[in-house]
Amino acid sequence: MPLEGKLVILREEQPDDMKALVAFRNDLDTQAWSKSLPPDYTEAMYHKRFNAREFSVNRSDARFVIVHKETNEVIGFTIYSDVEPRWSATMGMAIAKKFWGGGFALDAQEVVLKFLFVELGVRVARMWTHSGNPRMVGLAAKSGFQASGRQRQSIFKNGELYDNLILDLLREEYFERHPELADNLPPL
């Protein structure tokens, strides 16, 4: 079930993607969450996780590979998880550094948000990042996310302490930003 944006296609993971996914997760710039250095993800770990799932997409969580629409190159991954039906979901993303600033992350983020709000009918989408990741905070703000929580000095990265940030986007805020889409769910 690929999801299509203007610049990217989000598709299910495939065995050939494991090498790229390991590279994204072991890159301290793209994964942004390291509390122990160096990251030690391996292809064997990813293959084990991949083989343990019947599908990489279901209603409670999904992992998508982000593919550059023009070149068919794998440029990152995105997930949604912790879905509480008709209530909330958490999302995350990593994009290869050479594609930063090209609109790919925003396009992928918007594709996932549309899926969460229109198809799954969630009330709120959440994402976690840290205060030392201004690119992610700015990307989230472009889609309307707002800071809703902060855990002070809870992330250790590159010898520095950062605040853990909880960002969220409410259903009504999403549809206000997207008047071309109809909100077909009745209000609570």
mmCIF file of N, CA and C in Angstrom, residues 16-146:
data_model
loop_
_atom_site.group_PDB
_atom_site.id
_atom_site.type_symbol
_atom_site.label_atom_id
_atom_site.label_comp_id
_atom_site.label_asym_id
_atom_site.label_seq_id
_atom_site.Cartn_x
_atom_site.Cartn_y
_atom_site.Cartn_z
ATOM 1 N N ASP A 16 15.720 -5.707 0.759
ATOM 2 C CA ASP A 16 16.828 -4.945 0.168
ATOM 3 C C ASP A 16 17.041 -3.581 0.829
ATOM 4 N N ASP A 17 16.092 -3.133 1.646
ATOM 5 C CA ASP A 17 16.195 -1.823 2.304
ATOM 6 C C ASP A 17 17.010 -1.857 3.588
ATOM 7 N N MET A 18 17.302 -3.039 4.104
ATOM 8 C CA MET A 18 17.893 -3.139 5.443
ATOM 9 C C MET A 18 19.222 -2.400 5.565
ATOM 10 N N LYS A 19 20.068 -2.485 4.554
ATOM 11 C CA LYS A 19 21.368 -1.801 4.610
ATOM 12 C C LYS A 19 21.171 -0.287 4.759
ATOM 13 N N ALA A 20 20.268 0.288 3.986
ATOM 14 C CA ALA A 20 20.008 1.732 4.077
ATOM 15 C C ALA A 20 19.402 2.096 5.430
ATOM 16 N N LEU A 21 18.474 1.274 5.932
ATOM 17 C CA LEU A 21 17.845 1.567 7.224
ATOM 18 C C LEU A 21 18.862 1.530 8.358
ATOM 19 N N VAL A 22 19.785 0.588 8.310
ATOM 20 C CA VAL A 22 20.843 0.526 9.320
ATOM 21 C C VAL A 22 21.701 1.788 9.245
ATOM 22 N N ALA A 23 22.031 2.228 8.032
ATOM 23 C CA ALA A 23 22.842 3.438 7.875
ATOM 24 C C ALA A 23 22.134 4.652 8.468
ATOM 25 N N PHE A 24 20.829 4.788 8.243
ATOM 26 C CA PHE A 24 20.077 5.914 8.812
ATOM 27 C C PHE A 24 20.097 5.856 10.343
ATOM 28 N N ARG A 25 19.866 4.672 10.905
ATOM 29 C CA ARG A 25 19.797 4.527 12.357
ATOM 30 C C ARG A 25 21.148 4.700 13.036
ATOM 31 N N ASN A 26 22.243 4.399 12.337
ATOM 32 C CA ASN A 26 23.570 4.546 12.925
ATOM 33 C C ASN A 26 24.185 5.914 12.671
ATOM 34 N N ASP A 27 23.525 6.754 11.907
ATOM 35 C CA ASP A 27 24.005 8.104 11.617
ATOM 36 C C ASP A 27 23.481 9.042 12.703
ATOM 37 N N LEU A 28 24.374 9.601 13.492
ATOM 38 C CA LEU A 28 23.955 10.457 14.613
ATOM 39 C C LEU A 28 23.214 11.708 14.161
ATOM 40 N N ASP A 29 23.419 12.148 12.927
ATOM 41 C CA ASP A 29 22.687 13.315 12.433
ATOM 42 C C ASP A 29 21.243 12.971 12.073
ATOM 43 N N THR A 30 21.016 11.783 11.516
ATOM 44 C CA THR A 30 19.661 11.460 11.063
ATOM 45 C C THR A 30 18.803 10.829 12.139
ATOM 46 N N GLN A 31 19.378 10.075 13.064
ATOM 47 C CA GLN A 31 18.526 9.396 14.035
ATOM 48 C C GLN A 31 18.287 10.234 15.285
ATOM 49 N N ALA A 32 19.176 11.114 15.646
ATOM 50 C CA ALA A 32 18.970 12.159 16.649
ATOM 51 C C ALA A 32 18.624 11.697 18.057
ATOM 52 N N TRP A 33 18.658 10.416 18.365
ATOM 53 C CA TRP A 33 18.210 9.984 19.689
ATOM 54 C C TRP A 33 19.265 9.271 20.513
ATOM 55 N N SER A 34 20.489 9.235 20.065
ATOM 56 C CA SER A 34 21.478 8.398 20.735
ATOM 57 C C SER A 34 21.716 8.813 22.180
ATOM 58 N N LYS A 35 21.601 7.845 23.073
ATOM 59 C CA LYS A 35 21.997 8.047 24.459
ATOM 60 C C LYS A 35 23.254 7.241 24.761
ATOM 61 N N SER A 36 23.614 6.345 23.851
ATOM 62 C CA SER A 36 24.841 5.556 24.010
ATOM 63 C C SER A 36 25.589 5.594 22.689
ATOM 64 N N LEU A 37 26.849 5.911 22.760
ATOM 65 C CA LEU A 37 27.640 6.048 21.547
ATOM 66 C C LEU A 37 28.606 4.885 21.430
ATOM 67 N N PRO A 38 28.960 4.409 20.266
ATOM 68 C CA PRO A 38 28.263 4.705 19.015
ATOM 69 C C PRO A 38 27.020 3.824 18.874
ATOM 70 N N PRO A 39 26.072 4.226 18.003
ATOM 71 C CA PRO A 39 24.917 3.360 17.757
ATOM 72 C C PRO A 39 25.403 2.022 17.198
ATOM 73 N N ASP A 40 24.688 0.973 17.526
ATOM 74 C CA ASP A 40 25.169 -0.348 17.133
ATOM 75 C C ASP A 40 24.101 -1.186 16.437
ATOM 76 N N TYR A 41 23.259 -0.560 15.647
ATOM 77 C CA TYR A 41 22.279 -1.315 14.868
ATOM 78 C C TYR A 41 23.005 -2.104 13.791
ATOM 79 N N THR A 42 22.525 -3.316 13.532
ATOM 80 C CA THR A 42 23.141 -4.158 12.510
ATOM 81 C C THR A 42 22.074 -4.603 11.511
ATOM 82 N N GLU A 43 22.542 -5.049 10.348
ATOM 83 C CA GLU A 43 21.597 -5.582 9.360
ATOM 84 C C GLU A 43 20.883 -6.810 9.901
ATOM 85 N N ALA A 44 21.585 -7.632 10.662
ATOM 86 C CA ALA A 44 20.950 -8.827 11.239
ATOM 87 C C ALA A 44 19.791 -8.438 12.154
ATOM 88 N N MET A 45 19.970 -7.376 12.933
ATOM 89 C CA MET A 45 18.886 -6.910 13.814
ATOM 90 C C MET A 45 17.683 -6.465 12.982
ATOM 91 N N TYR A 46 17.938 -5.730 11.915
ATOM 92 C CA TYR A 46 16.845 -5.250 11.072
ATOM 93 C C TYR A 46 16.151 -6.398 10.350
ATOM 94 N N HIS A 47 16.929 -7.355 9.867
ATOM 95 C CA HIS A 47 16.317 -8.514 9.206
ATOM 96 C C HIS A 47 15.461 -9.299 10.192
ATOM 97 N N LYS A 48 15.934 -9.467 11.420
ATOM 98 C CA LYS A 48 15.167 -10.179 12.438
ATOM 99 C C LYS A 48 13.844 -9.459 12.702
ATOM 100 N N ARG A 49 13.898 -8.132 12.860
ATOM 101 C CA ARG A 49 12.690 -7.347 13.086
ATOM 102 C C ARG A 49 11.760 -7.433 11.877
ATOM 103 N N PHE A 50 12.337 -7.330 10.688
ATOM 104 C CA PHE A 50 11.548 -7.400 9.461
ATOM 105 C C PHE A 50 10.853 -8.757 9.333
ATOM 106 N N ASN A 51 11.579 -9.830 9.586
ATOM 107 C CA ASN A 51 11.033 -11.178 9.443
ATOM 108 C C ASN A 51 10.009 -11.528 10.519
ATOM 109 N N ALA A 52 10.019 -10.807 11.622
ATOM 110 C CA ALA A 52 9.074 -11.079 12.713
ATOM 111 C C ALA A 52 7.683 -10.507 12.436
ATOM 112 N N ARG A 53 7.562 -9.662 11.447
ATOM 113 C CA ARG A 53 6.282 -9.030 11.127
ATOM 114 C C ARG A 53 5.672 -9.669 9.893
ATOM 115 N N GLU A 54 4.377 -9.862 9.941
ATOM 116 C CA GLU A 54 3.687 -10.359 8.756
ATOM 117 C C GLU A 54 3.556 -9.235 7.732
ATOM 118 N N PHE A 55 3.272 -8.018 8.220
ATOM 119 C CA PHE A 55 3.154 -6.834 7.374
ATOM 120 C C PHE A 55 3.891 -5.697 8.055
ATOM 121 N N SER A 56 4.412 -4.738 7.291
ATOM 122 C CA SER A 56 5.044 -3.581 7.917
ATOM 123 C C SER A 56 4.034 -2.461 8.134
ATOM 124 N N VAL A 57 2.808 -2.655 7.684
ATOM 125 C CA VAL A 57 1.773 -1.638 7.848
ATOM 126 C C VAL A 57 0.538 -2.306 8.434
ATOM 127 N N ASN A 58 0.031 -1.759 9.508
ATOM 128 C CA ASN A 58 -1.269 -2.166 10.023
ATOM 129 C C ASN A 58 -1.913 -0.947 10.683
ATOM 130 N N ARG A 59 -3.040 -1.125 11.302
ATOM 131 C CA ARG A 59 -3.745 0.038 11.834
ATOM 132 C C ARG A 59 -3.121 0.589 13.113
ATOM 133 N N SER A 60 -2.284 -0.176 13.795
ATOM 134 C CA SER A 60 -1.716 0.327 15.039
ATOM 135 C C SER A 60 -0.282 0.854 14.885
ATOM 136 N N ASP A 61 0.429 0.409 13.869
ATOM 137 C CA ASP A 61 1.763 0.943 13.615
ATOM 138 C C ASP A 61 2.211 0.578 12.205
ATOM 139 N N ALA A 62 3.137 1.362 11.690
ATOM 140 C CA ALA A 62 3.658 1.101 10.347
ATOM 141 C C ALA A 62 5.052 1.683 10.214
ATOM 142 N N ARG A 63 5.839 1.058 9.367
ATOM 143 C CA ARG A 63 7.156 1.560 9.008
ATOM 144 C C ARG A 63 7.187 1.671 7.496
ATOM 145 N N PHE A 64 7.499 2.858 7.021
ATOM 146 C CA PHE A 64 7.580 3.097 5.580
ATOM 147 C C PHE A 64 8.993 3.507 5.208
ATOM 148 N N VAL A 65 9.433 3.075 4.045
ATOM 149 C CA VAL A 65 10.650 3.583 3.439
ATOM 150 C C VAL A 65 10.228 4.783 2.597
ATOM 151 N N ILE A 66 11.008 5.855 2.688
ATOM 152 C CA ILE A 66 10.736 7.054 1.890
ATOM 153 C C ILE A 66 11.580 6.973 0.629
ATOM 154 N N VAL A 67 10.903 7.007 -0.509
ATOM 155 C CA VAL A 67 11.567 6.865 -1.803
ATOM 156 C C VAL A 67 11.429 8.174 -2.581
ATOM 157 N N HIS A 68 12.544 8.647 -3.125
ATOM 158 C CA HIS A 68 12.548 9.830 -3.992
ATOM 159 C C HIS A 68 11.746 9.488 -5.238
ATOM 160 N N LYS A 69 10.722 10.259 -5.517
ATOM 161 C CA LYS A 69 9.797 9.942 -6.599
ATOM 162 C C LYS A 69 10.472 9.930 -7.976
ATOM 163 N N GLU A 70 11.406 10.835 -8.213
ATOM 164 C CA GLU A 70 12.036 10.928 -9.530
ATOM 165 C C GLU A 70 13.146 9.897 -9.744
ATOM 166 N N THR A 71 13.929 9.623 -8.685
ATOM 167 C CA THR A 71 15.100 8.752 -8.860
ATOM 168 C C THR A 71 14.889 7.339 -8.320
ATOM 169 N N ASN A 72 13.820 7.118 -7.570
ATOM 170 C CA ASN A 72 13.521 5.831 -6.935
ATOM 171 C C ASN A 72 14.548 5.451 -5.864
ATOM 172 N N GLU A 73 15.314 6.427 -5.385
ATOM 173 C CA GLU A 73 16.332 6.213 -4.359
ATOM 174 C C GLU A 73 15.681 6.221 -2.976
ATOM 175 N N VAL A 74 16.102 5.321 -2.100
ATOM 176 C CA VAL A 74 15.644 5.324 -0.709
ATOM 177 C C VAL A 74 16.351 6.475 -0.004
ATOM 178 N N ILE A 75 15.570 7.422 0.507
ATOM 179 C CA ILE A 75 16.155 8.616 1.118
ATOM 180 C C ILE A 75 15.864 8.719 2.614
ATOM 181 N N GLY A 76 15.089 7.796 3.171
ATOM 182 C CA GLY A 76 14.801 7.848 4.593
ATOM 183 C C GLY A 76 13.733 6.850 4.968
ATOM 184 N N PHE A 77 13.234 7.003 6.188
ATOM 185 C CA PHE A 77 12.118 6.176 6.643
ATOM 186 C C PHE A 77 11.221 7.008 7.547
ATOM 187 N N THR A 78 9.988 6.583 7.667
ATOM 188 C CA THR A 78 9.048 7.226 8.570
ATOM 189 C C THR A 78 8.183 6.148 9.206
ATOM 190 N N ILE A 79 7.700 6.438 10.380
ATOM 191 C CA ILE A 79 6.872 5.488 11.112
ATOM 192 C C ILE A 79 5.667 6.189 11.714
ATOM 193 N N TYR A 80 4.652 5.414 12.007
ATOM 194 C CA TYR A 80 3.663 5.829 12.996
ATOM 195 C C TYR A 80 3.474 4.645 13.917
ATOM 196 N N SER A 81 3.158 4.935 15.181
ATOM 197 C CA SER A 81 3.046 3.870 16.181
ATOM 198 C C SER A 81 2.125 4.320 17.309
ATOM 199 N N ASP A 82 1.934 3.422 18.245
ATOM 200 C CA ASP A 82 1.151 3.725 19.450
ATOM 201 C C ASP A 82 -0.239 4.262 19.123
ATOM 202 N N VAL A 83 -0.847 3.753 18.060
ATOM 203 C CA VAL A 83 -2.167 4.237 17.677
ATOM 204 C C VAL A 83 -3.204 3.781 18.697
ATOM 205 N N GLU A 84 -3.899 4.745 19.236
ATOM 206 C CA GLU A 84 -5.090 4.477 20.037
ATOM 207 C C GLU A 84 -6.247 4.807 19.102
ATOM 208 N N PRO A 85 -7.001 3.787 18.652
ATOM 209 C CA PRO A 85 -8.002 4.000 17.607
ATOM 210 C C PRO A 85 -8.898 5.214 17.859
ATOM 211 N N ARG A 86 -9.002 6.020 16.810
ATOM 212 C CA ARG A 86 -9.804 7.241 16.806
ATOM 213 C C ARG A 86 -9.352 8.253 17.853
ATOM 214 N N TRP A 87 -8.137 8.054 18.394
ATOM 215 C CA TRP A 87 -7.672 9.005 19.397
ATOM 216 C C TRP A 87 -6.312 9.596 19.047
ATOM 217 N N SER A 88 -5.240 8.806 19.092
ATOM 218 C CA SER A 88 -3.923 9.403 18.882
ATOM 219 C C SER A 88 -2.958 8.442 18.199
ATOM 220 N N ALA A 89 -1.877 9.018 17.707
ATOM 221 C CA ALA A 89 -0.790 8.253 17.100
ATOM 222 C C ALA A 89 0.495 9.054 17.263
ATOM 223 N N THR A 90 1.608 8.349 17.293
ATOM 224 C CA THR A 90 2.927 8.973 17.364
ATOM 225 C C THR A 90 3.634 8.714 16.045
ATOM 226 N N MET A 91 4.346 9.711 15.556
ATOM 227 C CA MET A 91 5.063 9.532 14.299
ATOM 228 C C MET A 91 6.515 9.969 14.445
ATOM 229 N N GLY A 92 7.356 9.481 13.523
ATOM 230 C CA GLY A 92 8.763 9.844 13.509
ATOM 231 C C GLY A 92 9.331 9.679 12.116
ATOM 232 N N MET A 93 10.552 10.222 11.912
ATOM 233 C CA MET A 93 11.128 10.203 10.572
ATOM 234 C C MET A 93 12.632 10.413 10.629
ATOM 235 N N ALA A 94 13.319 9.880 9.639
ATOM 236 C CA ALA A 94 14.740 10.163 9.418
ATOM 237 C C ALA A 94 14.947 10.289 7.915
ATOM 238 N N ILE A 95 15.663 11.322 7.508
ATOM 239 C CA ILE A 95 15.960 11.594 6.095
ATOM 240 C C ILE A 95 17.476 11.703 5.945
ATOM 241 N N ALA A 96 18.013 11.119 4.887
ATOM 242 C CA ALA A 96 19.448 11.226 4.614
ATOM 243 C C ALA A 96 19.845 12.695 4.514
ATOM 244 N N LYS A 97 20.978 13.016 5.091
ATOM 245 C CA LYS A 97 21.423 14.400 5.194
ATOM 246 C C LYS A 97 21.493 15.113 3.837
ATOM 247 N N LYS A 98 21.879 14.392 2.795
ATOM 248 C CA LYS A 98 22.007 15.057 1.481
ATOM 249 C C LYS A 98 20.658 15.519 0.931
ATOM 250 N N PHE A 99 19.542 15.057 1.529
ATOM 251 C CA PHE A 99 18.216 15.488 1.079
ATOM 252 C C PHE A 99 17.578 16.520 2.005
ATOM 253 N N TRP A 100 18.300 16.940 3.039
ATOM 254 C CA TRP A 100 17.775 17.971 3.934
ATOM 255 C C TRP A 100 17.584 19.272 3.166
ATOM 256 N N GLY A 101 16.512 19.960 3.450
ATOM 257 C CA GLY A 101 16.255 21.257 2.846
ATOM 258 C C GLY A 101 15.608 21.196 1.474
ATOM 259 N N GLY A 102 15.320 20.007 0.977
ATOM 260 C CA GLY A 102 14.731 19.875 -0.354
ATOM 261 C C GLY A 102 13.224 19.691 -0.362
ATOM 262 N N GLY A 103 12.596 19.743 0.800
ATOM 263 C CA GLY A 103 11.147 19.582 0.878
ATOM 264 C C GLY A 103 10.691 18.135 1.007
ATOM 265 N N PHE A 104 11.623 17.194 0.994
ATOM 266 C CA PHE A 104 11.259 15.776 1.050
ATOM 267 C C PHE A 104 10.670 15.385 2.406
ATOM 268 N N ALA A 105 11.280 15.869 3.480
ATOM 269 C CA ALA A 105 10.781 15.538 4.820
ATOM 270 C C ALA A 105 9.390 16.121 5.033
ATOM 271 N N LEU A 106 9.170 17.353 4.615
ATOM 272 C CA LEU A 106 7.850 17.967 4.764
ATOM 273 C C LEU A 106 6.814 17.202 3.955
ATOM 274 N N ASP A 107 7.154 16.818 2.740
ATOM 275 C CA ASP A 107 6.232 16.057 1.906
ATOM 276 C C ASP A 107 5.885 14.720 2.566
ATOM 277 N N ALA A 108 6.905 13.998 3.054
ATOM 278 C CA ALA A 108 6.656 12.715 3.719
ATOM 279 C C ALA A 108 5.811 12.913 4.979
ATOM 280 N N GLN A 109 6.118 13.944 5.748
ATOM 281 C CA GLN A 109 5.356 14.230 6.964
ATOM 282 C C GLN A 109 3.889 14.497 6.639
ATOM 283 N N GLU A 110 3.635 15.269 5.609
ATOM 284 C CA GLU A 110 2.261 15.587 5.224
ATOM 285 C C GLU A 110 1.507 14.347 4.729
ATOM 286 N N VAL A 111 2.201 13.450 4.047
ATOM 287 C CA VAL A 111 1.567 12.211 3.582
ATOM 288 C C VAL A 111 1.134 11.364 4.780
ATOM 289 N N VAL A 112 2.015 11.231 5.773
ATOM 290 C CA VAL A 112 1.676 10.451 6.967
ATOM 291 C C VAL A 112 0.536 11.121 7.730
ATOM 292 N N LEU A 113 0.588 12.434 7.872
ATOM 293 C CA LEU A 113 -0.485 13.139 8.590
ATOM 294 C C LEU A 113 -1.837 12.951 7.909
ATOM 295 N N LYS A 114 -1.861 13.041 6.604
ATOM 296 C CA LYS A 114 -3.122 12.825 5.886
ATOM 297 C C LYS A 114 -3.646 11.421 6.156
ATOM 298 N N PHE A 115 -2.764 10.444 6.127
ATOM 299 C CA PHE A 115 -3.178 9.073 6.402
ATOM 300 C C PHE A 115 -3.727 8.949 7.825
ATOM 301 N N LEU A 116 -3.039 9.528 8.786
ATOM 302 C CA LEU A 116 -3.474 9.420 10.181
ATOM 303 C C LEU A 116 -4.819 10.100 10.418
ATOM 304 N N PHE A 117 -4.989 11.305 9.896
ATOM 305 C CA PHE A 117 -6.216 12.054 10.163
ATOM 306 C C PHE A 117 -7.384 11.628 9.280
ATOM 307 N N VAL A 118 -7.133 11.395 8.000
ATOM 308 C CA VAL A 118 -8.226 11.071 7.077
ATOM 309 C C VAL A 118 -8.568 9.583 7.106
ATOM 310 N N GLU A 119 -7.566 8.726 7.031
ATOM 311 C CA GLU A 119 -7.826 7.293 6.945
ATOM 312 C C GLU A 119 -8.039 6.636 8.306
ATOM 313 N N LEU A 120 -7.184 6.969 9.276
ATOM 314 C CA LEU A 120 -7.310 6.352 10.591
ATOM 315 C C LEU A 120 -8.205 7.142 11.542
ATOM 316 N N GLY A 121 -8.454 8.391 11.231
ATOM 317 C CA GLY A 121 -9.376 9.187 12.032
ATOM 318 C C GLY A 121 -8.880 9.543 13.417
ATOM 319 N N VAL A 122 -7.562 9.722 13.584
ATOM 320 C CA VAL A 122 -7.066 10.081 14.909
ATOM 321 C C VAL A 122 -7.436 11.518 15.266
ATOM 322 N N ARG A 123 -7.477 11.805 16.556
ATOM 323 C CA ARG A 123 -7.765 13.150 17.065
ATOM 324 C C ARG A 123 -6.502 13.985 17.216
ATOM 325 N N VAL A 124 -5.363 13.305 17.466
ATOM 326 C CA VAL A 124 -4.108 14.026 17.671
ATOM 327 C C VAL A 124 -2.934 13.191 17.163
ATOM 328 N N ALA A 125 -2.013 13.866 16.482
ATOM 329 C CA ALA A 125 -0.751 13.240 16.052
ATOM 330 C C ALA A 125 0.352 13.836 16.909
ATOM 331 N N ARG A 126 1.246 12.954 17.383
ATOM 332 C CA ARG A 126 2.338 13.404 18.248
ATOM 333 C C ARG A 126 3.678 13.025 17.637
ATOM 334 N N MET A 127 4.665 13.787 18.027
ATOM 335 C CA MET A 127 6.024 13.445 17.662
ATOM 336 C C MET A 127 6.939 13.895 18.788
ATOM 337 N N TRP A 128 8.048 13.204 18.925
ATOM 338 C CA TRP A 128 9.037 13.503 19.950
ATOM 339 C C TRP A 128 10.328 13.917 19.260
ATOM 340 N N THR A 129 10.975 14.932 19.806
ATOM 341 C CA THR A 129 12.307 15.310 19.359
ATOM 342 C C THR A 129 13.013 15.921 20.559
ATOM 343 N N HIS A 130 14.117 16.593 20.326
ATOM 344 C CA HIS A 130 14.804 17.232 21.445
ATOM 345 C C HIS A 130 15.204 18.649 21.075
ATOM 346 N N SER A 131 15.515 19.422 22.097
ATOM 347 C CA SER A 131 15.788 20.847 21.912
ATOM 348 C C SER A 131 17.043 21.108 21.088
ATOM 349 N N GLY A 132 17.891 20.119 20.917
ATOM 350 C CA GLY A 132 19.077 20.269 20.087
ATOM 351 C C GLY A 132 18.848 19.875 18.642
ATOM 352 N N ASN A 133 17.589 19.723 18.245
ATOM 353 C CA ASN A 133 17.246 19.320 16.884
ATOM 354 C C ASN A 133 16.324 20.383 16.256
ATOM 355 N N PRO A 134 16.847 21.592 16.022
ATOM 356 C CA PRO A 134 15.995 22.672 15.518
ATOM 357 C C PRO A 134 15.393 22.396 14.142
ATOM 358 N N ARG A 135 16.054 21.568 13.325
ATOM 359 C CA ARG A 135 15.489 21.253 12.007
ATOM 360 C C ARG A 135 14.177 20.496 12.166
ATOM 361 N N MET A 136 14.124 19.533 13.103
ATOM 362 C CA MET A 136 12.893 18.765 13.308
ATOM 363 C C MET A 136 11.809 19.634 13.934
ATOM 364 N N VAL A 137 12.190 20.478 14.877
ATOM 365 C CA VAL A 137 11.212 21.383 15.493
ATOM 366 C C VAL A 137 10.619 22.295 14.418
ATOM 367 N N GLY A 138 11.461 22.812 13.535
ATOM 368 C CA GLY A 138 10.987 23.676 12.456
ATOM 369 C C GLY A 138 10.125 22.931 11.454
ATOM 370 N N LEU A 139 10.519 21.698 11.115
ATOM 371 C CA LEU A 139 9.719 20.885 10.193
ATOM 372 C C LEU A 139 8.340 20.620 10.780
ATOM 373 N N ALA A 140 8.292 20.255 12.047
ATOM 374 C CA ALA A 140 7.013 19.998 12.705
ATOM 375 C C ALA A 140 6.140 21.254 12.687
ATOM 376 N N ALA A 141 6.730 22.403 12.951
ATOM 377 C CA ALA A 141 5.976 23.668 12.962
ATOM 378 C C ALA A 141 5.380 23.968 11.587
ATOM 379 N N LYS A 142 6.059 23.591 10.513
ATOM 380 C CA LYS A 142 5.538 23.833 9.161
ATOM 381 C C LYS A 142 4.229 23.095 8.920
ATOM 382 N N SER A 143 4.014 21.987 9.624
ATOM 383 C CA SER A 143 2.753 21.250 9.495
ATOM 384 C C SER A 143 1.769 21.607 10.602
ATOM 385 N N GLY A 144 2.130 22.543 11.464
ATOM 386 C CA GLY A 144 1.206 23.008 12.493
ATOM 387 C C GLY A 144 1.403 22.411 13.869
ATOM 388 N N PHE A 145 2.422 21.563 14.050
ATOM 389 C CA PHE A 145 2.679 20.999 15.374
ATOM 390 C C PHE A 145 3.058 22.100 16.354
ATOM 391 N N GLN A 146 2.673 21.895 17.605
ATOM 392 C CA GLN A 146 3.031 22.807 18.681
ATOM 393 C C GLN A 146 3.635 22.005 19.826
#
